[in-house]
Coordinates of C-alpha atoms in Angstrom, one line a residue:
M1 CA -50.3 23.9 80.4
N2 CA -53.9 23.1 79.5
T3 CA -54.7 20.1 77.3
V4 CA -57.5 21.7 75.4
V5 CA -56.9 21.5 71.7
T6 CA -56.4 24.9 70.1
S7 CA -57.3 25.5 66.5
R8 CA -55.2 27.1 63.8
E9 CA -57.6 30.0 63.8
E10 CA -57.2 30.6 67.6
I11 CA -53.4 30.5 67.2
L12 CA -53.5 33.0 64.4
R13 CA -56.0 35.2 66.3
A14 CA -53.7 35.3 69.4
A15 CA -50.7 36.1 67.2
G16 CA -52.6 38.8 65.4
E17 CA -53.7 40.4 68.7
M18 CA -50.1 40.4 69.8
V19 CA -49.1 42.3 66.6
K20 CA -52.0 44.8 67.0
E21 CA -51.0 45.5 70.6
G22 CA -47.5 46.4 69.4
K23 CA -45.8 43.2 70.5
G24 CA -45.1 42.0 66.9
E25 CA -41.4 42.3 67.2
R26 CA -41.4 39.9 70.2
I27 CA -43.6 37.2 68.6
S28 CA -42.1 33.8 69.3
M29 CA -43.4 30.3 69.3
R30 CA -43.1 30.3 73.1
G31 CA -45.0 33.6 73.4
I32 CA -47.8 32.5 71.2
A33 CA -48.1 29.1 72.9
G34 CA -48.3 31.0 76.2
A35 CA -51.0 33.3 74.9
C36 CA -53.0 30.3 73.8
G37 CA -52.4 28.3 76.9
I38 CA -50.8 25.4 75.1
A39 CA -47.4 23.7 74.9
V40 CA -45.0 25.0 72.3
G41 CA -44.9 21.6 70.7
S42 CA -48.6 21.9 69.9
L43 CA -47.9 24.8 67.6
Y44 CA -45.7 22.6 65.4
N45 CA -48.8 20.5 64.6
Y46 CA -50.1 23.5 62.7
F47 CA -46.9 25.4 61.7
P48 CA -43.7 23.3 61.0
T49 CA -41.5 26.4 61.4
K50 CA -41.6 29.9 62.8
N51 CA -41.4 31.2 59.2
D52 CA -44.6 29.3 58.4
L53 CA -46.3 30.8 61.4
M54 CA -45.1 34.4 60.5
I55 CA -46.3 34.0 56.9
A56 CA -49.7 32.8 58.2
V57 CA -49.9 35.8 60.6
V58 CA -49.0 38.2 57.8
V59 CA -51.7 36.6 55.6
E60 CA -54.3 37.0 58.2
L61 CA -53.4 40.6 58.8
W62 CA -53.4 41.4 55.0
K63 CA -56.8 39.6 54.7
E64 CA -58.2 41.7 57.5
L65 CA -57.0 44.9 55.9
F66 CA -57.5 44.3 52.2
F67 CA -59.6 41.3 51.4
V68 CA -63.0 42.9 51.6
P69 CA -65.5 42.9 48.7
L70 CA -65.2 46.6 48.2
S71 CA -67.3 46.6 45.1
K72 CA -70.2 45.3 47.2
I73 CA -70.3 48.6 49.1
E74 CA -73.3 50.2 47.4
G75 CA -73.6 53.9 47.0
E76 CA -70.0 54.6 48.0
S77 CA -67.7 56.7 45.8
F78 CA -64.2 55.7 44.9
L79 CA -62.9 58.3 47.3
E80 CA -65.2 57.1 50.2
V81 CA -64.0 53.5 49.6
V82 CA -60.3 54.6 49.6
E83 CA -61.0 56.5 52.8
C84 CA -62.6 53.5 54.4
I85 CA -59.5 51.4 53.6
G86 CA -57.4 54.2 55.1
K87 CA -59.4 54.1 58.3
R88 CA -59.0 50.3 58.5
I89 CA -55.3 50.7 58.1
G90 CA -55.2 53.4 60.7
R91 CA -57.0 51.2 63.3
F92 CA -54.0 48.9 63.2
G93 CA -52.1 51.6 65.0
G94 CA -49.0 51.0 67.1
G95 CA -47.0 47.9 66.5
S96 CA -48.4 46.3 63.4
Q97 CA -46.8 48.6 60.8
G98 CA -43.3 47.6 61.9
F99 CA -44.3 43.9 62.0
L100 CA -45.9 44.0 58.5
A101 CA -42.9 45.9 57.1
E102 CA -40.4 43.5 58.5
H103 CA -42.3 40.3 57.8
A104 CA -44.1 40.9 54.5
F105 CA -40.7 40.5 52.8
V106 CA -38.2 39.2 55.3
V107 CA -39.9 36.0 56.4
G108 CA -37.5 33.2 55.6
D109 CA -39.1 32.6 52.3
K110 CA -39.1 36.0 50.6
E111 CA -40.7 34.8 47.5
K112 CA -43.6 33.2 49.4
G113 CA -44.0 36.4 51.5
H114 CA -44.1 38.5 48.3
Q115 CA -46.6 36.2 46.6
V116 CA -48.9 36.4 49.7
M117 CA -48.8 40.2 49.7
E118 CA -49.4 40.4 46.0
E119 CA -52.4 38.1 46.2
Y120 CA -54.2 40.4 48.6
L121 CA -53.1 43.7 47.0
G122 CA -54.1 42.3 43.6
H123 CA -57.6 41.6 45.0
M124 CA -57.8 45.1 46.4
R125 CA -56.6 46.6 43.1
R126 CA -59.3 44.7 41.1
E127 CA -62.0 45.7 43.6
L128 CA -61.0 49.4 43.6
L129 CA -60.9 49.5 39.8
T130 CA -64.5 48.1 39.8
V131 CA -65.5 50.9 42.2
L132 CA -63.6 53.6 40.3
L133 CA -65.1 52.6 36.9
G134 CA -68.6 52.4 38.5
D135 CA -68.4 55.8 40.2
E136 CA -70.5 58.1 38.0
A137 CA -68.9 61.2 39.5
V138 CA -65.5 60.3 38.1
R139 CA -64.6 62.3 35.0
R140 CA -64.2 59.9 32.1
E141 CA -62.1 62.2 30.0
V142 CA -59.2 62.0 32.5
W143 CA -58.3 58.5 31.3
D144 CA -56.3 57.9 28.1
E145 CA -53.5 55.7 26.8
G146 CA -50.9 57.5 29.0
F147 CA -53.1 57.7 32.1
L148 CA -55.0 54.5 32.6
A149 CA -57.5 53.9 35.4
E150 CA -55.7 50.7 36.2
D151 CA -52.4 52.5 36.7
F152 CA -54.1 55.2 38.9
V153 CA -55.6 52.5 41.1
G154 CA -52.2 50.8 41.3
F155 CA -50.7 54.1 42.4
V156 CA -53.4 54.6 45.1
V157 CA -52.9 51.1 46.5
D158 CA -49.1 51.4 46.5
F159 CA -49.4 54.8 48.2
M160 CA -51.6 53.3 51.0
V161 CA -49.3 50.3 51.5
E162 CA -46.3 52.6 51.7
D163 CA -48.0 54.6 54.4
L164 CA -48.8 51.3 56.3
M165 CA -45.2 50.1 56.0
R166 CA -43.7 53.4 57.1
G167 CA -46.3 54.0 59.8
T168 CA -47.2 57.4 58.3
D169 CA -50.5 59.0 57.5
R170 CA -50.7 61.0 54.3
S171 CA -54.4 60.5 53.9
V172 CA -55.2 64.2 53.5
F173 CA -52.8 64.4 50.6
L174 CA -54.2 61.3 49.0
R175 CA -57.8 62.6 49.4
E176 CA -56.8 65.9 47.7
L177 CA -55.0 64.1 44.9
I178 CA -58.0 61.9 44.2
L179 CA -60.4 64.9 44.3
R180 CA -58.2 67.0 41.9
V181 CA -57.3 64.2 39.5
V182 CA -60.5 62.2 39.0
Y183 CA -63.3 64.4 40.2
G184 CA -61.9 67.7 38.9

């Protein structure tokens, strides 16, 4: 093994690439160490347990997918931003869906896994709400006490996450739903 010090970021990048290549179900401390060219013991300097490593990998993948300042995308409609997120999710392709589905909740510490996921989804909900409310093409009369913009954004996010977890693509349906409901 080489003795070059590997950073936490390099370890997470290697593990993330394994997931994106469809090798997520086979991630092990030994496999990641091999991909980084370091001894297995070196991983424990950064991650005391495999669960800690898995949580960190899931965090990085959620960040890549959802932690983008969407409201900073100027001139983009709510629909275009949702489609942009959908394309980003689609690029994960192959093996990542199963990995995220399995590890978002089933990592040894379910509560911590759920908190991590909610942190990033909460960020995305807030950003999408900002985009939705700033989109001048959205019909304002569609919102009322029984149909809040916040709830609609929550539905859209949950729908996209469900597609990610299942490995399905219902983007055409989501596009039509958004067009018919908020743009009329």
